[in-house]
Coordinates of C-alpha atoms in Angstrom, one line a residue:
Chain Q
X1 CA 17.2 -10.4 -0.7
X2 CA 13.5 -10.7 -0.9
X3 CA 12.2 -9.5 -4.6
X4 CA 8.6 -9.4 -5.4
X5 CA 7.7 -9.3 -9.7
X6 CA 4.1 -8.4 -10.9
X7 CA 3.3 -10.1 -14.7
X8 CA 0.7 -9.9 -16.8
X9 CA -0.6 -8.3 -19.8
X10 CA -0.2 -4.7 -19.7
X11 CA -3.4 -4.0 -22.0
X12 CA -6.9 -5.7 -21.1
X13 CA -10.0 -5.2 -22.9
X14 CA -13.6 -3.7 -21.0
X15 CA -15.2 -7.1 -19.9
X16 CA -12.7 -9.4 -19.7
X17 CA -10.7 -10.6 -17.3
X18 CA -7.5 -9.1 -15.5
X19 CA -4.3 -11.7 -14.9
X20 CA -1.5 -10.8 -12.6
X21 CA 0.8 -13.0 -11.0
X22 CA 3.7 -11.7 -8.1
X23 CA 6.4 -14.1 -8.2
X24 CA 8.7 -14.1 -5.2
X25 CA 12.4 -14.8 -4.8
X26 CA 15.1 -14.8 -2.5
X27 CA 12.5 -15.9 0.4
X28 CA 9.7 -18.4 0.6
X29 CA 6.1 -17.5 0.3
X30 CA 4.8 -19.9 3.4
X31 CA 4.4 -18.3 6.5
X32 CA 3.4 -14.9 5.0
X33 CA 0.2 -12.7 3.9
X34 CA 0.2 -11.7 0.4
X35 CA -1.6 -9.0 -0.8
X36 CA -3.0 -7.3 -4.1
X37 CA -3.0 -2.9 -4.0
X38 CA -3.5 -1.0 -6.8
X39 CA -3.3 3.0 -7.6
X40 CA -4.8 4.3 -10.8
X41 CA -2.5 7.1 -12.0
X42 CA -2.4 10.4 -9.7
X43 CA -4.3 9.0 -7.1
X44 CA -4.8 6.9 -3.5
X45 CA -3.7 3.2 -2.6
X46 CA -6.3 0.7 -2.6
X47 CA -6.0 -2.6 -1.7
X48 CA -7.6 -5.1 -3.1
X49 CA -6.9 -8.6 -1.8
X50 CA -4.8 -11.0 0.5
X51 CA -4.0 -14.4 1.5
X52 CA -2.8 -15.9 4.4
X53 CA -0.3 -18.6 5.3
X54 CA -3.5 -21.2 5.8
X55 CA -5.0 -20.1 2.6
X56 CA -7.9 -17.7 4.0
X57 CA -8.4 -14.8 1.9
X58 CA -10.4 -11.8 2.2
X59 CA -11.0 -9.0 -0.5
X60 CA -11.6 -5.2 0.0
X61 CA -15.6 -5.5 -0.3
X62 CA -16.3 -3.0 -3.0
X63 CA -14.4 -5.5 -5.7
X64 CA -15.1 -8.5 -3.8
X65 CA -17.7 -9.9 -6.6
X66 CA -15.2 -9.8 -8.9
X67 CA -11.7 -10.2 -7.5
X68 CA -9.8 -14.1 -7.5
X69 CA -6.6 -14.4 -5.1
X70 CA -5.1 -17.9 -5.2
X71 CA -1.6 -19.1 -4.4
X72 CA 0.7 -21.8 -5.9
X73 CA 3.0 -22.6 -2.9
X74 CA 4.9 -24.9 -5.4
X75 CA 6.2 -22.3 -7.9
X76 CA 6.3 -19.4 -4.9
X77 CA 3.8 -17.1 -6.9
X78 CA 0.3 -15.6 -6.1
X79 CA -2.2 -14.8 -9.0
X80 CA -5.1 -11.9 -9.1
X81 CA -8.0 -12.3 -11.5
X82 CA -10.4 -9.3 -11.5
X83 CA -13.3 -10.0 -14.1
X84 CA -15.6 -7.8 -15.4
X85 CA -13.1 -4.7 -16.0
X86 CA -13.8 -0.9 -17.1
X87 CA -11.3 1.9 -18.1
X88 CA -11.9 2.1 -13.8
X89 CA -10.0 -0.2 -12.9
X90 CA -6.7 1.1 -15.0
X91 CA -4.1 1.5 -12.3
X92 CA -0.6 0.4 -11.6
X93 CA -1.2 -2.9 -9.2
X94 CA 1.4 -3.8 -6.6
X95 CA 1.7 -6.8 -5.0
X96 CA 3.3 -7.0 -1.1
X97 CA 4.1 -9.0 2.0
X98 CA 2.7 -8.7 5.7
X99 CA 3.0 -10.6 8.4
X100 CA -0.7 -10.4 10.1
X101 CA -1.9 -7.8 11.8
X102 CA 1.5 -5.8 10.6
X103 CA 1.9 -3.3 8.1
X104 CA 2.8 -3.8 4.5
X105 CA 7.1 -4.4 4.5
X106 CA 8.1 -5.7 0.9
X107 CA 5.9 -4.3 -2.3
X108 CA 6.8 -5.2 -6.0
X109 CA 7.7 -2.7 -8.6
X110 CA 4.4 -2.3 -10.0
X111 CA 2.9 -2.8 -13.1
X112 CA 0.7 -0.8 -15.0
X113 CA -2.8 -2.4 -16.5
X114 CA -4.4 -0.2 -19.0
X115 CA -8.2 -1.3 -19.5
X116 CA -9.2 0.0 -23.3
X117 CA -10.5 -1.1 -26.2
Chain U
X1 CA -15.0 -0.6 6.9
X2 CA -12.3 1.4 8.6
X3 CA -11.9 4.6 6.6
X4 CA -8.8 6.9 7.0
X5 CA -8.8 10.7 6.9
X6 CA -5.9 12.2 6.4
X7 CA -5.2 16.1 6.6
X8 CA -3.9 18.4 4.8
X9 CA -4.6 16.8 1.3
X10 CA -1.2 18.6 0.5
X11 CA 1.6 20.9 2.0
X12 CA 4.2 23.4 0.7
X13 CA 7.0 23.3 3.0
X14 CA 10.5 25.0 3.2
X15 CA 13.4 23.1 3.8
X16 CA 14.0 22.4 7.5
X17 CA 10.7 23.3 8.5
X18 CA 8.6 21.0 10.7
X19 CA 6.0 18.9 8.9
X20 CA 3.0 17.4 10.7
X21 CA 0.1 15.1 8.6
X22 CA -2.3 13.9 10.7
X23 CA -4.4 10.6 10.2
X24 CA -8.2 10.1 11.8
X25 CA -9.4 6.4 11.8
X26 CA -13.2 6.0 11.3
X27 CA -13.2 3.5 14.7
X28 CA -10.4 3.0 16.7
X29 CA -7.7 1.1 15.5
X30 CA -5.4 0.6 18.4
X31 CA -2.1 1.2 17.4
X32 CA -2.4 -0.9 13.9
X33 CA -1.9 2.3 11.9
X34 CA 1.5 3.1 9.7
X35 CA 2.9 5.1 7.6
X36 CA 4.6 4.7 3.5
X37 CA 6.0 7.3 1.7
X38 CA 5.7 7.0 -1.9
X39 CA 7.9 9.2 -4.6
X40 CA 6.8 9.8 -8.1
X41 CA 7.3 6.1 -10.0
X42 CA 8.0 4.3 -6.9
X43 CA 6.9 1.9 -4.7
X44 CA 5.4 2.9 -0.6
X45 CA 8.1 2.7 1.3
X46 CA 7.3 2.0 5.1
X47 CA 8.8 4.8 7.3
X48 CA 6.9 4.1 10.6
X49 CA 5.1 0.7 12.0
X50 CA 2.4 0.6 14.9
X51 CA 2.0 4.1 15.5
X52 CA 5.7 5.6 16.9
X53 CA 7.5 2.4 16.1
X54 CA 11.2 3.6 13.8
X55 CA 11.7 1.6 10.8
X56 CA 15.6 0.4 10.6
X57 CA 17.0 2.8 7.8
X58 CA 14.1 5.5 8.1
X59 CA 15.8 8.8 9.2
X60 CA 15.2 9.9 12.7
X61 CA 13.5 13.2 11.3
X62 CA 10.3 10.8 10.8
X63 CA 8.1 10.1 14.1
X64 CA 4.9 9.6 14.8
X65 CA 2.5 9.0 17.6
X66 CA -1.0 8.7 18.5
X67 CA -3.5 5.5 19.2
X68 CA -7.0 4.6 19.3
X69 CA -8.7 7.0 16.0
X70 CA -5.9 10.5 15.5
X71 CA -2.8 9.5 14.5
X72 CA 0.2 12.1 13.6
X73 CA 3.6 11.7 11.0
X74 CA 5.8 14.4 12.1
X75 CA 9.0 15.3 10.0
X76 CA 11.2 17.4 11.8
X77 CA 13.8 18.7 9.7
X78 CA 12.2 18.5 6.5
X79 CA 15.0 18.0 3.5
X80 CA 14.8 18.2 -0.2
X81 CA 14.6 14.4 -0.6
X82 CA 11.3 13.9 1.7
X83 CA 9.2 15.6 -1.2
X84 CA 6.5 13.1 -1.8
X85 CA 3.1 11.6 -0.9
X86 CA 2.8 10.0 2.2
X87 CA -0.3 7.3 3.3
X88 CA -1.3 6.2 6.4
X89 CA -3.0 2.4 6.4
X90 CA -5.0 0.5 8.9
X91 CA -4.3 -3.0 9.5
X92 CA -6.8 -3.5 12.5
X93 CA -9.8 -4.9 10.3
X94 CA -9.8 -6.0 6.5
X95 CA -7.0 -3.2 5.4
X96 CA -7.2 0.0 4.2
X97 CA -5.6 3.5 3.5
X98 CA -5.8 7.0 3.8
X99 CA -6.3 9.5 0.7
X100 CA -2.7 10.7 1.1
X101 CA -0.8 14.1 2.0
X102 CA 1.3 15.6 -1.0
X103 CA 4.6 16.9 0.4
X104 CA 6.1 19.8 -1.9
X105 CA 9.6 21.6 -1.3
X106 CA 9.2 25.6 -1.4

């Protein structure tokens, strides 16, 4: 059964940069899009960024100066990098699995980021 | 930028009673619009694809229809478990998702 795991530090400090990685198991991460959502607490979805099969990747425009999605095929995991934080971007950040064009049909668990001094 | 609309922001709702959440799309986007429902430390959950398409698993109580920009997730039958917050999300251009409705059980 497909399984998608978020890691990274759960505590980042204002100006530095944010690591997550989504690791994937009991499927392969070739032929898929992978994407990057996040939610601060109590709020909307947002998604953030995704790439494709081929290795194009787009990013939601308002973070798009600042967001890093990259892919190592080799190890089956995906990596975000979102520089420059603030207490803003706090939120739990999912990552998920499309197939183009289609809608969002395996997320990971979540895990929480807290940006604070 | 496609932005999503969705209405009401939230909804009080007695058991068995027919829900309806509608969607509005910015610009059309064809029938690329679905619907998650997400409970309280959980992840979305897909309940309908492509605008009416049923989700294997989903309960028939969950439909939905429309096209082009007005989009509508109807539960009919509504049960204690369906309390949540339900999203609608575009995947017609770059990606994006509605503000969400907040379900509530009276």
């Amino acid at each position: 059964q497909l399984q998608l795991q978020e890691s990274g530090p759960g505590l980042v400090r204002p100006s530095e940069t944010l690591s997550l990685t989504c690791t994937i198991s009991g499927g392969s991460i070739s032929n898929y899009y992978w994407s990057w959502i996040r939610q601060p607490a109590g709020k909307g979805l947002e998604w953030v960024g995704r790439i494709s099969p081929s290795g194009i990747i787009i990013y939601n425009p308002s973070l798009k100066s600042r967001v890093t999605v990259s892919v190592d095929t080799s190890q089956n995991r995906f990596t975000l990098k979102l520089s420059s934080v603030t207490a803003a971007d706090t939120a739990v950040y999912y990552c998920a699995r499309q197939v183009s064009g289609t809608p969002f049909d395996s997320w990971g668990q979540g895990t929480l980021v807290t940006v604070s001094s | 930028e496609i932005v999503l609309t969705q209405s009401p922001d939230f909804q009080s709702v007695t058991p068995k009673e027919k829900v309806t959440i509608t969607c509005r799309a910015s610009q059309s986007v064809g029938s690329s619009l679905h619907w998650y429902q997400q409970k309280p430390d959980q992840s979305p959950k897909l309940l309908i694809k492509f605008a009416s398409q049923s989700i294997s698993g989903v309960p028939s109580r969950f439909s939905g229809s429309g096209s082009g920009t007005d989009f509508t997730l109807t539960i009919n039958g509504l049960e204690a478990e369906d309390a949540a917050m339900y999203y609608c999300h575009q995947s017609s251009s770059l990606l994006t998702f509605g503000g969400g409705t907040k379900v509530e059980i009276k």
